[in-house]
C-alpha positions as semicolon CSV with decimal commas, in nm:
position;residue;x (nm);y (nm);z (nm)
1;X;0,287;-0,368;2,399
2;X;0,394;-0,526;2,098
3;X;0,188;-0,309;1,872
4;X;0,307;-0,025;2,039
5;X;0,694;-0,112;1,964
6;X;0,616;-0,141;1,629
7;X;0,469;0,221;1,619
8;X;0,767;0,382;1,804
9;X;0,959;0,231;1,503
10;X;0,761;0,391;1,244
11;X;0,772;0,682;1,342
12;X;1,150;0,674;1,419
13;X;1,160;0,532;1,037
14;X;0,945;0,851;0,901
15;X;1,107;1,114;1,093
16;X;1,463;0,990;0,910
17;X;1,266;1,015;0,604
18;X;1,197;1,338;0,632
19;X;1,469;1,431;0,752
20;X;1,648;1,311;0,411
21;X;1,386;1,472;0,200
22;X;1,477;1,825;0,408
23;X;1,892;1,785;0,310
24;X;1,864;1,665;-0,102
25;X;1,703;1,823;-0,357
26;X;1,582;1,702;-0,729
27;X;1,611;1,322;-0,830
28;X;1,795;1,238;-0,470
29;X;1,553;1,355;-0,294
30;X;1,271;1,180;-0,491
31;X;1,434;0,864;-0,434
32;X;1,465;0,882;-0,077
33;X;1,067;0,989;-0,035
34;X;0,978;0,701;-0,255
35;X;1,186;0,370;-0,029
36;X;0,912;0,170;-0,012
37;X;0,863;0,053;0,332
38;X;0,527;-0,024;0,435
39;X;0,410;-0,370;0,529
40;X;0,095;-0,491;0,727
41;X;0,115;-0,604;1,088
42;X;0,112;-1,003;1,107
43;X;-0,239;-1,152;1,206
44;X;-0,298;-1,427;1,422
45;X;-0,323;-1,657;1,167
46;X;-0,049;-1,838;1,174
47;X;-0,082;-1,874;0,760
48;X;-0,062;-1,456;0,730
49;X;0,309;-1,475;0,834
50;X;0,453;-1,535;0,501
51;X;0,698;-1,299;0,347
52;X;0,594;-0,925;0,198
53;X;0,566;-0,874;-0,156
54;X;0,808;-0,902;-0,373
55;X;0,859;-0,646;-0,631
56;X;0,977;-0,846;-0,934
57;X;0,907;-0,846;-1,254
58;X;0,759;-1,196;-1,290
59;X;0,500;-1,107;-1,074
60;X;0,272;-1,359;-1,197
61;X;0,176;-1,468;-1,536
62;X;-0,136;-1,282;-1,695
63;X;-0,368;-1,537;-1,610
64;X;-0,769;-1,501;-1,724
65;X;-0,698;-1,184;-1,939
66;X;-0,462;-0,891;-2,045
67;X;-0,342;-0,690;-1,760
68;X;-0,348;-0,325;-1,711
69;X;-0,082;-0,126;-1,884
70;X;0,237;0,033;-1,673
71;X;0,115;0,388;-1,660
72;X;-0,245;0,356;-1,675
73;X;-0,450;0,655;-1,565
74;X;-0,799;0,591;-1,364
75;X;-1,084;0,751;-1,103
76;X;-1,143;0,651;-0,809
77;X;-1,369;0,330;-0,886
78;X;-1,235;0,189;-1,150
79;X;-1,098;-0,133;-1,167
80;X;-0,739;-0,272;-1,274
81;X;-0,590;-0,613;-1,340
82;X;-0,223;-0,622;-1,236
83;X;0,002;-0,895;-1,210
84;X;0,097;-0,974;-0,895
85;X;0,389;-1,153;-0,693
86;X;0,383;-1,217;-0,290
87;X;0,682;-1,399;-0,153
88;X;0,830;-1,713;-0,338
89;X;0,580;-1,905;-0,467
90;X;0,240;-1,692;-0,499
91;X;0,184;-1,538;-0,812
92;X;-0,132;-1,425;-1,003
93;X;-0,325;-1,181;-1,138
94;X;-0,568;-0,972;-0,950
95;X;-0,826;-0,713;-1,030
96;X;-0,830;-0,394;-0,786
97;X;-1,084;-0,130;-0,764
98;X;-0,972;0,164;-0,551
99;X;-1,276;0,241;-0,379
100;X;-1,215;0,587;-0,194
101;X;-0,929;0,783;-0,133
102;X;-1,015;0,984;0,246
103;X;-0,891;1,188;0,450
104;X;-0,885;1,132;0,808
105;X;-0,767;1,357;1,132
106;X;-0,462;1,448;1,235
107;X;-0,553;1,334;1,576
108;X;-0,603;1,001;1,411
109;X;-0,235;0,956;1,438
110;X;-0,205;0,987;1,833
111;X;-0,058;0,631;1,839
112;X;0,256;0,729;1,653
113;X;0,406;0,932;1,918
114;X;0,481;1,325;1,938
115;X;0,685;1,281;1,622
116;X;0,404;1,187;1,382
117;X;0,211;1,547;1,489
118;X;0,095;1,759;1,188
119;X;0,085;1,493;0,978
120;X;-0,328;1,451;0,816
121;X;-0,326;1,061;0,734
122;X;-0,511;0,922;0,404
123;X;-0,715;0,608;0,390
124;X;-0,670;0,428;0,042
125;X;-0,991;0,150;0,030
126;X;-0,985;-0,084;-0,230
127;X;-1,116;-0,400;-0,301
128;X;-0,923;-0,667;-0,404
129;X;-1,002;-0,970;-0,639
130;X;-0,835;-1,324;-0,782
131;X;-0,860;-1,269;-1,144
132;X;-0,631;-1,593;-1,213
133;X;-0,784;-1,814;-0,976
134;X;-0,436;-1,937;-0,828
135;X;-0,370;-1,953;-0,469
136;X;-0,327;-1,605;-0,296
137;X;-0,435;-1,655;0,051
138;X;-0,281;-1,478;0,305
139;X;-0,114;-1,249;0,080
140;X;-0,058;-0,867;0,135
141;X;-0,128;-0,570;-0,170
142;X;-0,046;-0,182;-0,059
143;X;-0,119;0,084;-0,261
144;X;0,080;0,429;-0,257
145;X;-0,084;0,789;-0,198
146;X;0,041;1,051;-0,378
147;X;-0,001;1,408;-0,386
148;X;-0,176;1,572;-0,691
149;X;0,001;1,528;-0,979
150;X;0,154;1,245;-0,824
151;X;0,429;1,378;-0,631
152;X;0,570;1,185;-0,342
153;X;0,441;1,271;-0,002
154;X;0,784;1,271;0,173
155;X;0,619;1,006;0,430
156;X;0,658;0,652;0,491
157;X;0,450;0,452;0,717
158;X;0,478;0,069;0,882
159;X;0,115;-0,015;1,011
160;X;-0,226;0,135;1,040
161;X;-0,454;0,279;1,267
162;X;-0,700;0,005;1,425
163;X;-1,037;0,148;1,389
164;X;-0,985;0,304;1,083
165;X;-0,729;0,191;0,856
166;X;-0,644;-0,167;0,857
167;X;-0,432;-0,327;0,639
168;X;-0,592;-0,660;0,577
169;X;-0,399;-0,994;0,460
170;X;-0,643;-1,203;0,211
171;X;-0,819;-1,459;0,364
172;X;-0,788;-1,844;0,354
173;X;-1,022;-1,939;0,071
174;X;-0,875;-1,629;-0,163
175;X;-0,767;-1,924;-0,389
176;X;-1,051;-1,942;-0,664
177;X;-1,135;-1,724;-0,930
178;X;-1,380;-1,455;-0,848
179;X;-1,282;-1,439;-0,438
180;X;-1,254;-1,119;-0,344
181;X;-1,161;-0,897;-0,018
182;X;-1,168;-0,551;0,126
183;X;-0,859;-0,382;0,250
184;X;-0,695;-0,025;0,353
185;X;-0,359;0,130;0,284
186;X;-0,251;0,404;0,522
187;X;-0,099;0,725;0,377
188;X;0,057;1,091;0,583
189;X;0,156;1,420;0,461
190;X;0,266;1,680;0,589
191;X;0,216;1,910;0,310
192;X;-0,050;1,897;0,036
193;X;-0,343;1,677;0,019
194;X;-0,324;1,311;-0,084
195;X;-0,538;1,276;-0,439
196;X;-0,357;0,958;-0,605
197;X;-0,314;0,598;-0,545
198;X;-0,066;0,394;-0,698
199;X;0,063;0,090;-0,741
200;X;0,422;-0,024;-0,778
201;X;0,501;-0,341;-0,775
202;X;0,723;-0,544;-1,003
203;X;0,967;-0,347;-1,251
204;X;0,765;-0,289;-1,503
205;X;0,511;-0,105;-1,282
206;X;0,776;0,040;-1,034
207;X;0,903;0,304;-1,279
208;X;0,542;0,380;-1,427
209;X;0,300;0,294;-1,160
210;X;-0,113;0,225;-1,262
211;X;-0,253;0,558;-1,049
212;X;-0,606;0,612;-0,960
213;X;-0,737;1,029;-0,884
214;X;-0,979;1,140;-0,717
């Protein structure tokens, strides 16, 4: 029951967003498709509960290396270091490989109500590893999809969809350098096809993202 609560809020949360992205045009309009929203479902760990990122700009020192530049261009498969900040007092630097960008079924998103129909969802797989070798466990990365030429979908989304899109926490031991994890970011449109990942977080990446094409 719990899960499903949080789905009739998503979609409650999405419909508003596109209902602002119907009424503004230009720059207003881009700002209120791009909110960012998202965050995993807590896991039974009791560890996994800590807070969601936090998008500032001393996301972690550069440990074990130069990091990827704010704007950086890749394919799908390539990997990027990024700084990274989750909560108070995680910070690091991470290395993440975006894996596959696919498309699922629009019947995929049954479990967000009537108001998520004709929307195709997008499963963003990456993998995910400690490039700094500081402590990270339990921490939560999401990446972005965009539309080609990296346009905002219009669509935000709290959760996935069990079975095929989970968005995974890192595990306990993701403390070391070299540990590394598998996780899935859930993107909708309701217009063109998804093509780009991105990632935001922290100032200096929020205004130029890193974006991976397919």
């Amino acid at each position: 029951m719990t899960h499903k609560r949080r789905i009739f809020s998503t979609v409650v949360l999405t419909t508003l967003t596109l209902g602002l992205t119907a009424c503004n045009d230009g720059e207003d309009a881009a700002s209120a498709q791009d909110s960012p929203s998202a965050s995993a479902p807590a896991s039974s760990d009791p560890g996994s509960k800590s807070p969601s990122a936090d998008p500032s700009d001393d996301a972690a020192a550069p440990a074990g290396g130069d990091v990827t530049a704010p704007g950086t261009k890749f394919k799908i498969g390539d990997r990027a270091v990024l700084p990274f900040k989750y909560g108070t007092d995680k910070k690091g630097t991470v290395a993440v490989t975006v894996t596959a960008i696919e498309k699922g079924a629009e019947a995929d998103m049954a479990a967000f109500g009537d108001k998520a129909k004709g929307m195709t969802p997008y499963y963003i797989r990456m993998k995910v590893e400690n490039v700094g070798g500081t402590d990270l466990s339990y921490a939560s990365l999401r990446l972005r999809g965009k539309l080609e030429g990296g346009a905002p979908t219009g669509v935000i989304l709290i959760g996935d969809i069990p079975g095929k899109c989970g968005s995974e926490t890192a595990p306990r031991d993701f403390t070391t350098k070299g540990a590394s994890y598998e996780t899935c970011s859930l993107s909708a449109t309701k217009t063109g096809p998804i093509a780009v990942a991105s990632f935001e977080e922290g100032d200096a990446y929020s205004g130029s993202p890193v974006l991976w094409t397919s």
